[in-house]
Coordinates of C-alpha atoms in Angstrom, one line a residue:
M1 CA -3.5 -9.7 2.2
Q2 CA -0.6 -8.0 3.5
R3 CA -1.1 -6.8 6.5
A4 CA -2.8 -10.3 7.3
R5 CA 0.1 -12.3 5.3
I6 CA 3.3 -11.2 7.2
A7 CA 1.2 -11.8 10.5
L8 CA 0.7 -15.5 9.7
P9 CA 3.7 -17.0 11.1
Y10 CA 4.1 -15.8 14.5
F11 CA 0.1 -15.8 15.8
R12 CA 0.8 -19.2 16.8
A13 CA 3.5 -18.2 19.3
L14 CA 1.5 -15.5 20.9
G15 CA -1.6 -17.8 21.4
W16 CA -4.3 -16.5 18.6
K17 CA -5.5 -19.7 16.3
P18 CA -6.3 -17.6 13.4
V19 CA -8.3 -19.1 10.4
V20 CA -9.1 -16.8 6.6
L21 CA -11.5 -15.5 5.2
A22 CA -10.9 -14.4 1.7
V23 CA -11.9 -14.3 -1.7
A24 CA -11.6 -16.4 -4.0
P25 CA -8.3 -15.4 -6.3
E26 CA -10.6 -16.4 -9.4
S27 CA -13.6 -14.1 -8.2
I28 CA -11.1 -11.2 -8.7
E29 CA -11.0 -9.3 -12.0
G30 CA -7.8 -8.7 -13.0
A31 CA -5.6 -11.4 -10.3
V32 CA -2.4 -11.8 -10.5
L33 CA -1.8 -14.9 -9.3
D34 CA 1.0 -15.4 -6.8
P35 CA 1.4 -18.6 -5.8
L36 CA 5.2 -18.2 -4.0
L37 CA 3.3 -16.2 -1.6
E38 CA 1.6 -19.5 -0.4
K39 CA 4.5 -20.5 0.4
T40 CA 5.4 -17.9 3.1
Y41 CA 2.4 -19.2 5.7
P42 CA 2.3 -21.6 7.7
S43 CA 0.9 -24.2 5.4
D44 CA -1.7 -25.8 8.1
V45 CA -3.0 -22.1 8.3
R46 CA -6.5 -22.8 7.4
V47 CA -8.1 -20.6 4.2
V48 CA -11.6 -20.2 3.7
R49 CA -12.0 -18.8 -0.4
V50 CA -15.9 -18.2 -1.3
K51 CA -16.4 -17.5 -5.0
G52 CA -18.6 -15.5 -5.4
I53 CA -20.1 -13.4 -9.8
H54 CA -17.2 -13.9 -12.0
P55 CA -17.2 -10.9 -13.5
K56 CA -18.0 -12.5 -16.6
F57 CA -21.2 -12.8 -15.9
T58 CA -21.9 -8.9 -14.6
R59 CA -19.0 -7.0 -17.5
W60 CA -21.2 -6.7 -20.0
A61 CA -22.7 -4.6 -17.7
G62 CA -20.4 -2.3 -16.9
I63 CA -20.8 -3.6 -12.9
G64 CA -16.5 -4.9 -12.3
S65 CA -17.0 -4.5 -8.7
L66 CA -15.6 -7.2 -6.1
W67 CA -18.1 -6.0 -3.5
W68 CA -21.6 -5.9 -5.1
R69 CA -20.1 -9.6 -6.7
C70 CA -18.4 -11.0 -3.7
G71 CA -20.0 -9.3 -1.1
R72 CA -23.2 -11.4 -0.6
A73 CA -21.3 -15.1 -0.3
L74 CA -18.9 -12.9 2.1
R75 CA -21.3 -13.2 4.3
K76 CA -22.6 -16.5 4.2
A77 CA -19.7 -17.5 4.5
G78 CA -18.7 -15.7 7.9
D79 CA -22.5 -16.9 9.6
R80 CA -21.6 -20.2 8.9
L81 CA -18.6 -20.0 10.6
L82 CA -19.5 -18.5 13.1
A83 CA -22.4 -19.8 14.4
T84 CA -20.8 -23.5 13.9
E85 CA -18.3 -22.9 15.2
K86 CA -16.0 -21.1 18.4
F87 CA -13.9 -17.5 17.3
D88 CA -13.2 -15.0 19.5
L89 CA -12.8 -12.3 17.2
V90 CA -13.0 -11.4 13.9
F91 CA -10.3 -8.8 12.5
F92 CA -11.0 -6.9 9.3
T93 CA -7.6 -6.3 6.8
T94 CA -9.4 -5.3 4.2
T95 CA -9.5 -2.5 1.7
Q96 CA -13.1 -3.3 0.6
F97 CA -14.7 -1.2 3.2
D98 CA -17.8 -2.6 3.0
A99 CA -16.5 -5.4 5.5
F100 CA -16.0 -3.2 7.8
T101 CA -20.6 -4.0 7.9
F102 CA -20.2 -6.9 8.3
G103 CA -18.9 -6.7 12.6
P104 CA -22.5 -4.9 13.9
R105 CA -24.2 -8.0 12.1
W106 CA -21.4 -10.9 13.8
M107 CA -21.8 -9.3 16.5
K108 CA -25.2 -9.0 17.6
R109 CA -25.6 -12.4 16.2
F110 CA -23.1 -14.1 17.3
G111 CA -21.4 -11.9 20.4
V112 CA -18.4 -11.6 18.8
P113 CA -16.2 -8.9 19.5
Y114 CA -14.4 -7.3 15.9
V115 CA -11.9 -4.8 15.4
L116 CA -11.5 -2.1 12.0
D117 CA -8.4 -2.2 10.9
Y118 CA -7.8 1.5 8.2
Q119 CA -5.1 1.2 5.3
D120 CA -6.4 3.9 3.2
P121 CA -9.6 6.0 4.7
W122 CA -13.5 4.5 3.8
I123 CA -14.5 8.5 4.0
N124 CA -12.2 10.7 2.4
N125 CA -12.2 14.4 1.9
Y126 CA -9.1 14.6 -0.6
Y127 CA -10.4 14.3 -4.1
R128 CA -13.0 16.8 -2.9
L129 CA -9.7 19.1 -1.0
T130 CA -8.0 19.5 -3.7
R131 CA -10.9 18.5 -7.2
T132 CA -8.6 15.9 -7.9
R133 CA -10.2 13.8 -10.0
P134 CA -11.3 9.8 -8.3
P135 CA -9.8 6.5 -9.5
G136 CA -13.4 6.1 -11.2
G137 CA -14.5 9.3 -11.7
W138 CA -16.5 11.1 -9.8
L139 CA -20.1 9.4 -10.3
R140 CA -18.4 6.6 -8.9
F141 CA -16.9 8.0 -6.8
G142 CA -19.4 9.9 -5.2
I143 CA -21.6 7.1 -4.4
S144 CA -19.1 5.1 -2.4
Q145 CA -18.6 8.2 -0.8
F146 CA -22.9 8.9 0.0
T147 CA -22.8 4.6 1.2
A148 CA -19.7 5.3 3.6
R149 CA -21.1 8.2 5.1
Q150 CA -24.1 6.4 6.1
R151 CA -22.3 3.3 6.8
E152 CA -19.1 4.2 9.1
P153 CA -21.2 5.4 12.0
R154 CA -22.9 3.1 12.3
V155 CA -19.3 0.1 12.2
I156 CA -17.3 2.5 13.7
T157 CA -18.9 3.0 17.6
Q158 CA -19.5 -0.5 18.4
A159 CA -15.4 -1.6 16.8
G160 CA -13.8 -3.3 19.8
A161 CA -10.8 -1.2 18.5
V162 CA -9.3 0.5 15.4
I163 CA -6.1 -0.1 14.3
S164 CA -4.9 2.6 11.7
V165 CA -1.6 2.8 9.2
S166 CA -2.4 6.6 9.8
T167 CA -2.1 8.7 13.0
K168 CA -3.7 11.4 10.7
Y169 CA -6.8 8.9 10.2
N170 CA -7.7 8.4 14.1
D171 CA -7.1 12.0 14.5
E172 CA -9.9 12.1 11.1
L173 CA -11.9 9.5 13.4
H174 CA -12.0 11.0 16.3
K175 CA -13.1 14.4 14.7
R176 CA -15.7 13.2 13.0
Y177 CA -17.3 10.7 16.0
S178 CA -16.7 12.2 19.3
S179 CA -18.2 9.9 21.4
L180 CA -15.4 7.8 20.1
N181 CA -12.6 6.6 22.2
P182 CA -9.9 7.7 21.6
A183 CA -8.0 4.9 24.0
R184 CA -9.6 2.4 20.8
L185 CA -7.7 4.2 18.3
Y186 CA -3.9 2.8 17.3
H187 CA -1.9 2.7 15.1
V188 CA 0.0 -0.2 14.0
P189 CA 2.3 0.6 11.2
F190 CA 2.2 -1.9 7.5
G191 CA 5.3 -4.1 8.4
A192 CA 8.2 -5.9 6.4
A193 CA 8.9 -9.4 6.0
A194 CA 12.2 -10.4 6.3
A195 CA 12.0 -13.6 4.2
D196 CA 10.4 -12.6 1.7
L197 CA 13.2 -10.3 0.4
E198 CA 15.4 -13.3 0.8
I199 CA 12.7 -15.3 -1.7
A200 CA 12.6 -12.5 -4.3
R201 CA 17.1 -12.6 -4.8
E202 CA 16.9 -16.2 -5.2
L203 CA 13.8 -15.7 -7.4
N204 CA 15.3 -16.7 -11.1
P205 CA 12.2 -15.2 -13.1
S206 CA 11.6 -16.1 -17.0
Q207 CA 11.7 -12.4 -18.2
S208 CA 12.9 -9.9 -15.8
L209 CA 11.8 -6.7 -15.5
L210 CA 14.5 -4.7 -15.4
P211 CA 17.6 -6.1 -18.5
L212 CA 19.9 -7.4 -15.9
D213 CA 22.7 -7.9 -18.3
D214 CA 23.2 -4.8 -19.5
D215 CA 25.7 -3.0 -17.4
K216 CA 25.8 0.4 -18.6
K217 CA 23.1 1.8 -17.3
I218 CA 22.2 2.6 -14.3
H219 CA 18.9 1.5 -13.4
L220 CA 16.7 3.1 -11.1
V221 CA 13.5 1.4 -9.6
Y222 CA 10.2 2.2 -8.6
T223 CA 7.0 -0.3 -8.1
G224 CA 3.7 -0.2 -7.3
R225 CA 0.5 2.4 -7.9
C226 CA 1.9 5.7 -8.6
G227 CA 0.4 8.4 -11.1
L228 CA -0.2 11.7 -11.3
D229 CA -4.1 12.0 -9.6
I230 CA -2.0 11.3 -6.3
M231 CA 1.8 11.5 -6.3
G232 CA 2.1 14.1 -9.8
R233 CA 3.8 16.5 -7.5
A234 CA 7.0 14.0 -5.9
L235 CA 7.4 12.7 -9.9
S236 CA 7.1 17.1 -11.1
I237 CA 10.5 17.3 -8.9
L238 CA 11.9 13.8 -10.2
F239 CA 11.7 14.8 -13.9
K240 CA 12.8 18.2 -13.6
A241 CA 16.1 17.8 -11.3
L242 CA 17.2 15.2 -14.1
Q243 CA 16.2 17.6 -16.9
L244 CA 19.0 19.6 -14.3
F245 CA 21.2 17.1 -14.6
R246 CA 20.6 16.5 -18.5
Q247 CA 21.8 19.9 -18.2
A248 CA 25.0 19.8 -16.9
A249 CA 25.9 16.5 -17.5
P250 CA 25.3 15.2 -20.6
S251 CA 27.1 11.9 -20.9
E252 CA 26.6 11.5 -17.1
A253 CA 22.9 12.2 -16.5
A254 CA 22.3 9.9 -20.1
R255 CA 23.4 6.7 -18.2
L256 CA 20.7 7.1 -15.8
H257 CA 17.4 5.2 -16.1
F258 CA 13.7 5.5 -14.8
H259 CA 12.0 2.1 -14.2
F260 CA 7.7 3.2 -12.8
I261 CA 6.5 -0.9 -12.7
G262 CA 3.2 -2.1 -11.6
T263 CA 2.0 1.6 -11.6
G264 CA -1.6 0.7 -12.5
Y265 CA -4.6 -1.6 -10.9
A266 CA -5.7 -3.2 -14.3
P267 CA -3.9 -6.2 -15.6
P268 CA -2.4 -6.0 -19.3
P269 CA -3.4 -5.8 -22.0
L270 CA -5.8 -2.8 -20.3
G271 CA -3.6 -0.5 -17.7
Q272 CA -2.9 3.5 -19.0
N273 CA 0.5 4.8 -18.6
S274 CA 0.2 7.2 -15.2
V275 CA 3.9 7.8 -14.7
T276 CA 5.4 8.6 -19.0
P277 CA 3.1 11.2 -19.7
M278 CA 4.4 13.8 -16.9
A279 CA 7.5 12.8 -18.0
E280 CA 7.1 13.2 -22.3
S281 CA 5.9 17.4 -20.7
E282 CA 9.3 18.0 -18.6
G283 CA 11.0 16.4 -21.7
V284 CA 12.8 13.8 -20.5
A285 CA 10.4 10.2 -21.3
N286 CA 13.3 8.6 -23.7
Q287 CA 14.5 7.6 -19.9
V288 CA 11.2 6.7 -18.1
S289 CA 9.8 3.4 -18.6
E290 CA 7.2 2.3 -17.3
I291 CA 5.0 -1.3 -16.8
C292 CA 0.9 0.2 -16.1
Y293 CA -0.9 -2.9 -14.6
R294 CA -0.9 -5.2 -12.6
V295 CA 2.2 -7.1 -11.7
P296 CA 3.6 -10.8 -9.6
Y297 CA 5.1 -10.0 -6.6
F298 CA 7.9 -11.9 -6.0
E299 CA 9.0 -9.9 -9.3
A300 CA 8.3 -6.8 -8.3
L301 CA 9.4 -7.5 -5.1
H302 CA 12.8 -9.1 -7.7
T303 CA 13.6 -5.7 -9.2
L304 CA 14.2 -3.8 -5.6
V305 CA 16.9 -6.6 -4.4
H306 CA 18.8 -6.2 -8.0
A307 CA 18.2 -2.1 -9.0
D308 CA 21.6 0.0 -8.7
A309 CA 18.3 2.6 -6.9
L310 CA 15.6 2.4 -5.7
L311 CA 12.7 5.5 -5.8
V312 CA 10.3 6.2 -2.9
I313 CA 7.3 8.3 -4.4
G314 CA 5.5 10.0 -2.1
S315 CA 1.7 10.8 -2.5
D316 CA 0.3 15.0 -2.2
D317 CA -1.1 13.4 0.5
A318 CA 1.0 13.7 4.4
S319 CA -1.5 11.0 5.4
Y320 CA -1.4 8.1 3.0
N321 CA 1.8 5.6 4.5
A322 CA 2.7 3.1 1.3
S323 CA 2.7 -0.1 2.8
K324 CA 6.1 -0.6 0.7
I325 CA 8.5 1.8 2.7
F326 CA 9.7 -1.3 4.8
P327 CA 10.5 -3.5 2.4
Y328 CA 12.3 -0.8 0.4
L329 CA 14.2 -0.5 3.1
L330 CA 15.1 -3.9 3.7
A331 CA 16.1 -4.3 0.0
R332 CA 19.7 -2.7 0.7
R333 CA 20.1 -0.2 -1.9
P334 CA 20.7 2.9 -2.7
L335 CA 17.3 4.9 -1.9
L336 CA 15.8 8.5 -3.5
A337 CA 12.9 9.3 -1.6
I338 CA 10.8 12.3 -2.4
V339 CA 8.1 11.9 -0.2
H340 CA 5.6 15.1 1.5
E341 CA 7.4 16.6 4.1
D342 CA 4.7 15.4 6.4
S343 CA 4.0 12.6 6.2
L344 CA 6.1 8.8 8.0
M345 CA 8.0 8.5 4.9
M346 CA 9.7 10.6 5.5
K347 CA 10.4 10.3 9.5
E348 CA 11.6 5.9 9.2
V349 CA 14.0 7.6 5.5
R350 CA 15.6 10.5 7.1
K351 CA 16.4 8.0 10.3
Q352 CA 17.9 5.3 8.1
N353 CA 19.9 8.6 5.0
P354 CA 18.8 11.5 5.8
D355 CA 21.3 12.3 2.8
S356 CA 18.8 11.2 1.0
C357 CA 15.7 12.0 1.7
F358 CA 14.0 15.2 0.2
G359 CA 10.5 16.6 1.4
F360 CA 7.8 19.0 0.0
G361 CA 5.2 20.6 1.6
H362 CA 1.7 21.4 0.9
D363 CA 2.6 24.3 -1.7
S364 CA 2.6 23.1 -4.9
S365 CA 3.9 25.9 -6.9
A366 CA 6.0 26.7 -9.6
T367 CA 8.7 28.6 -7.4
S368 CA 8.5 25.7 -4.9
L369 CA 8.8 22.7 -6.9
D370 CA 11.5 24.3 -9.3
A371 CA 13.1 24.4 -5.4
M372 CA 13.1 21.6 -5.1
A373 CA 14.1 19.7 -8.4
H374 CA 17.2 21.9 -8.3
R375 CA 18.5 20.9 -4.9
I376 CA 17.4 16.9 -5.3
C377 CA 19.1 17.7 -9.0
N378 CA 23.0 19.6 -6.6
E379 CA 22.7 17.0 -3.1
W380 CA 21.5 13.9 -5.7
F381 CA 22.0 13.2 -9.0
L382 CA 25.6 15.7 -9.2
Q383 CA 27.1 14.2 -6.2
Q384 CA 25.8 10.4 -7.7
G385 CA 23.8 9.0 -5.5
W386 CA 23.3 5.7 -6.9
K387 CA 26.8 5.0 -5.1
R388 CA 26.2 5.7 -2.1
P389 CA 25.9 2.9 0.9
P390 CA 22.1 0.8 1.2
T391 CA 20.3 1.7 3.8
G392 CA 18.8 -0.7 6.2
D393 CA 19.3 -0.7 9.6
M394 CA 17.6 -3.3 10.9
K395 CA 18.0 -2.1 14.0
L396 CA 16.3 0.4 12.4
L397 CA 14.0 -1.0 11.2
E398 CA 12.9 -4.0 13.8
P399 CA 10.3 -2.3 14.9
H400 CA 8.5 -2.4 11.7
M401 CA 9.5 -5.7 10.8
A402 CA 6.5 -8.4 10.8
E403 CA 7.3 -10.2 14.4
S404 CA 7.1 -7.2 15.9
M405 CA 4.3 -5.7 13.6
T406 CA 1.9 -9.8 15.0
R407 CA 2.8 -9.0 18.7
R408 CA 1.5 -5.5 18.7
L409 CA -1.8 -6.0 16.9
V410 CA -2.1 -9.3 19.8
E411 CA -1.7 -7.5 22.1
I412 CA -5.1 -4.7 20.7
F413 CA -6.5 -8.4 20.3
D414 CA -6.0 -9.5 24.1
A415 CA -7.2 -5.8 25.4
V416 CA -10.5 -5.8 22.9
V417 CA -11.4 -9.5 24.1
Q418 CA -10.3 -9.2 28.1
R419 CA -13.2 -5.8 27.9
A420 CA -15.4 -7.6 26.0

């Protein structure tokens, strides 16, 4: 959703008139409504919202899948649009990958080429290779991967272009489909909208997620999905480093408090803590707070711009590219990044502030984690890294801003239409 939203203000100036086809919020289980989002793109952008089956009619049977409930309604709405109006291209930007299957259907029936946006891998070998339990469990994940292997080949080989947020995704696609023309594979990272940060700075939430009136504490903030299943290595390193800091400088360390906000996708009160168990195992739980359910987007950004320092916690998977990295940099706060050394986040944060970026490798042994923790304690905590100059060099960030990202998307769209 964010890719499309931040691009909408720039499409028309670049020669494209967007129409958005989306599922209505009331059909999304656990949706957190944020009215401010609709104020960030032009009011005359046409948005067609479709309603599927409400989860209250399916949850009793254990069915909550957005696709199973809303896929048919989305397909019918797309059929109507393409049958009654002229469109030059369909752009699929979603992690509901089954929606990609509409591409060949619409191209065959209406002659419209399509472009796919891989924000995550559709066929995902990470959990199988690492034996990490996937979200929803092995049975559900296994079913989704079986259908992905049946559907992706036809979808991917007929696409006019494939965009990925990670070069690794493109490498895997080309390896899997040797006939796929590499010239049709593009790497376009997530962009950032400076206007979002300005809205967040002016926001006056009824109840702040941070205790802003507590100036005796140093508040370090992480926002977004987080958990031991995908970020266990970075979390372990962080909390080990904090424990070392507590031993070396107990009074100074006691001032720190770590806030993990919006770490799960479930609505309140269904979320389950995924960070605090690690904090408890490392003996630092009294300095860690977790909000384990979805929070409104701008309330999350509000915490970033008011924090004393920000935490970037990277995935164990090097190909993971968090959409939050550029808003983090735009927030212009001191930063501590613990990310995979081969990740895009490592590259981007190191450009801005190399002294605050720490990369771990593929070695997950206790010795390796302990060594990284000692380094972070010595080079960041004991050096009071929260007092360092903020990141956010706009010249370095310009290629990753929303307008630049949209210009790149349009270049790809134009090329696809010319080839069609």
